[in-house]
C-alpha positions as a printed Julia matrix, in Angstrom:
226×3 Matrix{Float64}:
 33.46  -11.32   25.59
 33.33  -12.15   21.49
 36.8   -13.68   20.15
 37.4   -10.72   17.37
 36.37   -7.9    20.57
 39.26  -10.21   22.68
 41.66   -9.82   19.96
 41.22   -5.97   19.7
 41.88   -6.03   23.26
 45.09   -7.58   23.16
 46.3    -5.19   20.34
 45.46   -1.65   22.57
 46.88   -3.9    26.35
 50.5    -4.92   23.87
 50.6    -1.12   22.34
 49.89    0.32   26.19
 52.82   -2.06   27.51
 55.23   -0.67   23.93
 54.19    2.74   25.59
 54.65    2.73   28.93
 58.28    0.13   28.31
 57.17   -2.39   30.13
 57.33   -4.89   27.29
 60.99   -3.65   25.48
 60.58   -5.55   21.9
 58.25   -5.62   20.2
 56.04   -8.64   18.97
 56.64  -10.22   15.37
 53.54  -10.82   15.19
 52.38   -7.05   16.2
 52.26   -5.33   13.11
 50.61   -8.33   11.21
 47.84   -8.65   13.2
 47.23   -4.99   13.33
 47.29   -4.33    9.47
 45.02   -7.5     9.02
 42.96   -8.74   12.36
 41.35  -12.27   12.5
 37.86  -11.75   11.67
 35.69  -15.86   13.04
 33.67  -14.79   10.95
 34.83  -15.32    7.6
 36.73  -18.38    8.9
 33.25  -20.26    9.33
 31.51  -21.74    6.51
 28.31  -20.28    5.25
 25.86  -22.51    4.66
 22.19  -23.05    4.28
 21.36  -25.56    7.48
 17.55  -25.86    6.41
 18.96  -27.14    3.24
 21.35  -29.84    4.69
 18.7   -30.59    8.15
 16.27  -32.33    4.95
 19.42  -33.45    3.09
 21.58  -34.84    6.36
 19.0   -35.17    9.13
 21.42  -36.27   11.47
 24.4   -34.07   10.73
 24.88  -31.39   13.92
 25.13  -27.92   13.51
 28.12  -27.97   15.14
 29.61  -30.19   12.05
 27.22  -27.89    9.75
 29.82  -25.11   10.87
 33.11  -27.02   10.21
 35.97  -24.03    8.32
 35.84  -25.54    4.36
 37.72  -28.07    3.19
 40.63  -26.7     0.95
 41.16  -29.24   -1.83
 43.08  -28.49   -5.44
 42.4   -30.11   -8.74
 46.01  -31.14   -8.09
 45.73  -33.58   -5.29
 43.15  -35.53   -7.18
 45.44  -36.21   -9.89
 48.6   -36.35   -7.89
 46.66  -39.3    -5.64
 45.43  -41.37   -8.56
 48.51  -41.22  -10.14
 50.72  -42.7    -7.19
 48.21  -44.94   -6.37
 48.42  -46.3    -9.93
 52.48  -46.28   -9.71
 53.44  -46.47   -5.87
 57.21  -47.08   -7.46
 57.66  -44.46   -8.44
 57.44  -42.68   -4.56
 60.84  -44.55   -4.17
 62.86  -42.44   -6.99
 65.17  -39.98   -6.19
 64.04  -36.45   -6.0
 64.94  -33.1    -5.14
 62.3   -31.69   -2.46
 64.32  -27.9    -2.14
 62.27  -25.41   -3.36
 63.43  -21.47   -3.76
 59.97  -20.0    -3.87
 57.77  -23.3    -4.76
 56.96  -21.75   -8.14
 59.1   -24.07  -10.07
 56.15  -25.53  -11.33
 55.28  -21.99  -13.53
 58.36  -21.48  -15.03
 58.17  -25.03  -16.59
 56.47  -25.05  -20.27
 53.92  -27.57  -19.7
 52.78  -27.3   -23.41
 55.23  -30.81  -23.66
 55.59  -33.03  -20.29
 59.8   -33.0   -20.96
 61.8   -30.48  -19.16
 65.25  -29.35  -19.74
 65.03  -28.43  -15.91
 63.64  -30.6   -13.89
 63.66  -34.34  -13.41
 60.45  -36.24  -14.58
 58.38  -37.81  -12.44
 54.68  -37.88  -10.81
 55.04  -34.0   -10.67
 54.83  -33.29  -14.56
 52.58  -35.62  -15.0
 50.1   -33.36  -12.84
 51.45  -30.59  -14.35
 51.22  -31.69  -17.82
 47.57  -33.03  -17.22
 46.24  -29.77  -15.84
 48.02  -28.04  -18.9
 46.01  -30.2   -21.57
 42.27  -29.01  -19.14
 42.91  -25.5   -18.79
 44.53  -24.96  -22.91
 42.83  -27.61  -24.51
 39.41  -27.74  -23.17
 39.93  -31.75  -22.37
 38.49  -33.82  -19.5
 40.17  -34.43  -16.52
 40.72  -38.31  -18.02
 41.86  -37.96  -21.26
 44.29  -35.24  -20.16
 45.58  -37.62  -17.87
 45.39  -40.51  -20.34
 47.75  -37.64  -22.61
 49.95  -37.58  -19.87
 50.4   -40.9   -18.53
 51.04  -41.77  -21.9
 53.51  -38.92  -22.32
 55.09  -40.2   -19.23
 55.72  -44.23  -20.16
 57.58  -43.5   -23.23
 60.02  -40.98  -21.85
 60.96  -43.56  -18.6
 61.06  -46.36  -21.46
 63.5   -43.52  -23.29
 66.06  -42.61  -20.34
 65.75  -46.38  -19.36
 67.09  -47.17  -23.32
 69.84  -44.2   -22.5
 70.74  -44.98  -19.34
 71.75  -48.84  -20.52
 73.17  -47.5   -23.95
 75.55  -45.83  -21.57
 76.23  -48.15  -19.33
 77.57  -50.47  -22.25
 79.05  -47.9   -23.51
 81.23  -47.05  -20.15
 81.69  -50.78  -19.95
 83.5   -51.23  -23.26
 85.64  -48.5   -22.43
 86.87  -50.28  -19.44
 84.74  -48.8   -16.83
 84.34  -50.72  -13.71
 80.44  -50.11  -11.52
 79.96  -50.94   -8.22
 77.22  -53.61   -7.58
 73.66  -52.49   -7.88
 71.37  -52.14   -4.76
 69.9   -55.65   -5.77
 73.14  -57.84   -5.67
 74.73  -56.37   -2.97
 70.99  -57.39   -1.14
 71.26  -60.86   -2.81
 75.06  -61.44   -1.73
 73.86  -60.2     2.35
 71.1   -62.47    2.24
 73.09  -65.54    0.7
 75.94  -64.95    3.43
 72.98  -64.51    6.66
 71.22  -67.92    5.25
 74.92  -69.31    5.04
 75.66  -68.05    8.67
 71.78  -69.38   10.2
 72.84  -73.03    8.57
 76.5   -73.47   10.42
 74.63  -72.35   13.74
 71.79  -74.51   12.88
 74.33  -77.51   12.5
 76.19  -76.59   15.42
 72.8   -76.37   17.63
 72.34  -80.17   16.44
 75.17  -81.47   18.05
 75.13  -79.91   20.99
 71.84  -81.29   21.44
 72.51  -84.74   20.26
 76.0   -84.96   22.56
 74.29  -83.17   24.91
 71.33  -85.65   25.91
 73.16  -88.97   23.93
 71.82  -89.02   20.61
 73.64  -91.09   18.37
 72.67  -89.93   14.83
 72.63  -91.99   11.72
 75.29  -90.64    9.72
 73.49  -90.69    6.47
 70.29  -89.32    8.13
 72.68  -86.22    8.7
 73.81  -85.93    5.31
 70.27  -85.81    3.56
 70.05  -83.36    6.36
 72.57  -81.32    5.15
 72.13  -81.55    1.42
 68.12  -80.02    2.27
 69.38  -78.03    4.24
 71.47  -76.08    1.1
 68.96  -77.12   -1.42
């Protein structure tokens, strides 16, 4: 039996079970499948096997009939941007969307948006707008969007630093940054390691009866501190 015939058979059996009362609740998929039954013929990529055989003689027919790969222009631009700017992925982001159409509500004739933060997706959408509206090539449009992105990042950094300096001038006290906390934790760990190493060294000397020279011990401690 063909796969499409199997689907219709399942629909018929489910209908009978519902009518006879064997199944009391209608399955969640029933109406959707009844209105739009799947077709295996449309899901397969239509290719010219003869041409593919000449171009790829070692390619099997099974691989030729794989479903088509779905690729969007945004994917190539997004991949290029984050490959060149990997640190942008470490920035905090709001990943919650209402209907996944937020990008359509923005005016991408400019990169800076009123209700959306600056990120890699802004560069992607701005590049697409330049390609579609200004008829630019992808390289030209991406280069323009990338330079605008750099300018806005510099502007954000200056504004943030200025606001912090003004707040400090009026007596505001800020907590330590992540870098400062990391440096302090590293220093504490090194100090703890130094104390533990000295303790282990003393125990080994007393166990094996090794009388260390005081000057040599002092020089070693100085090297550890440096």
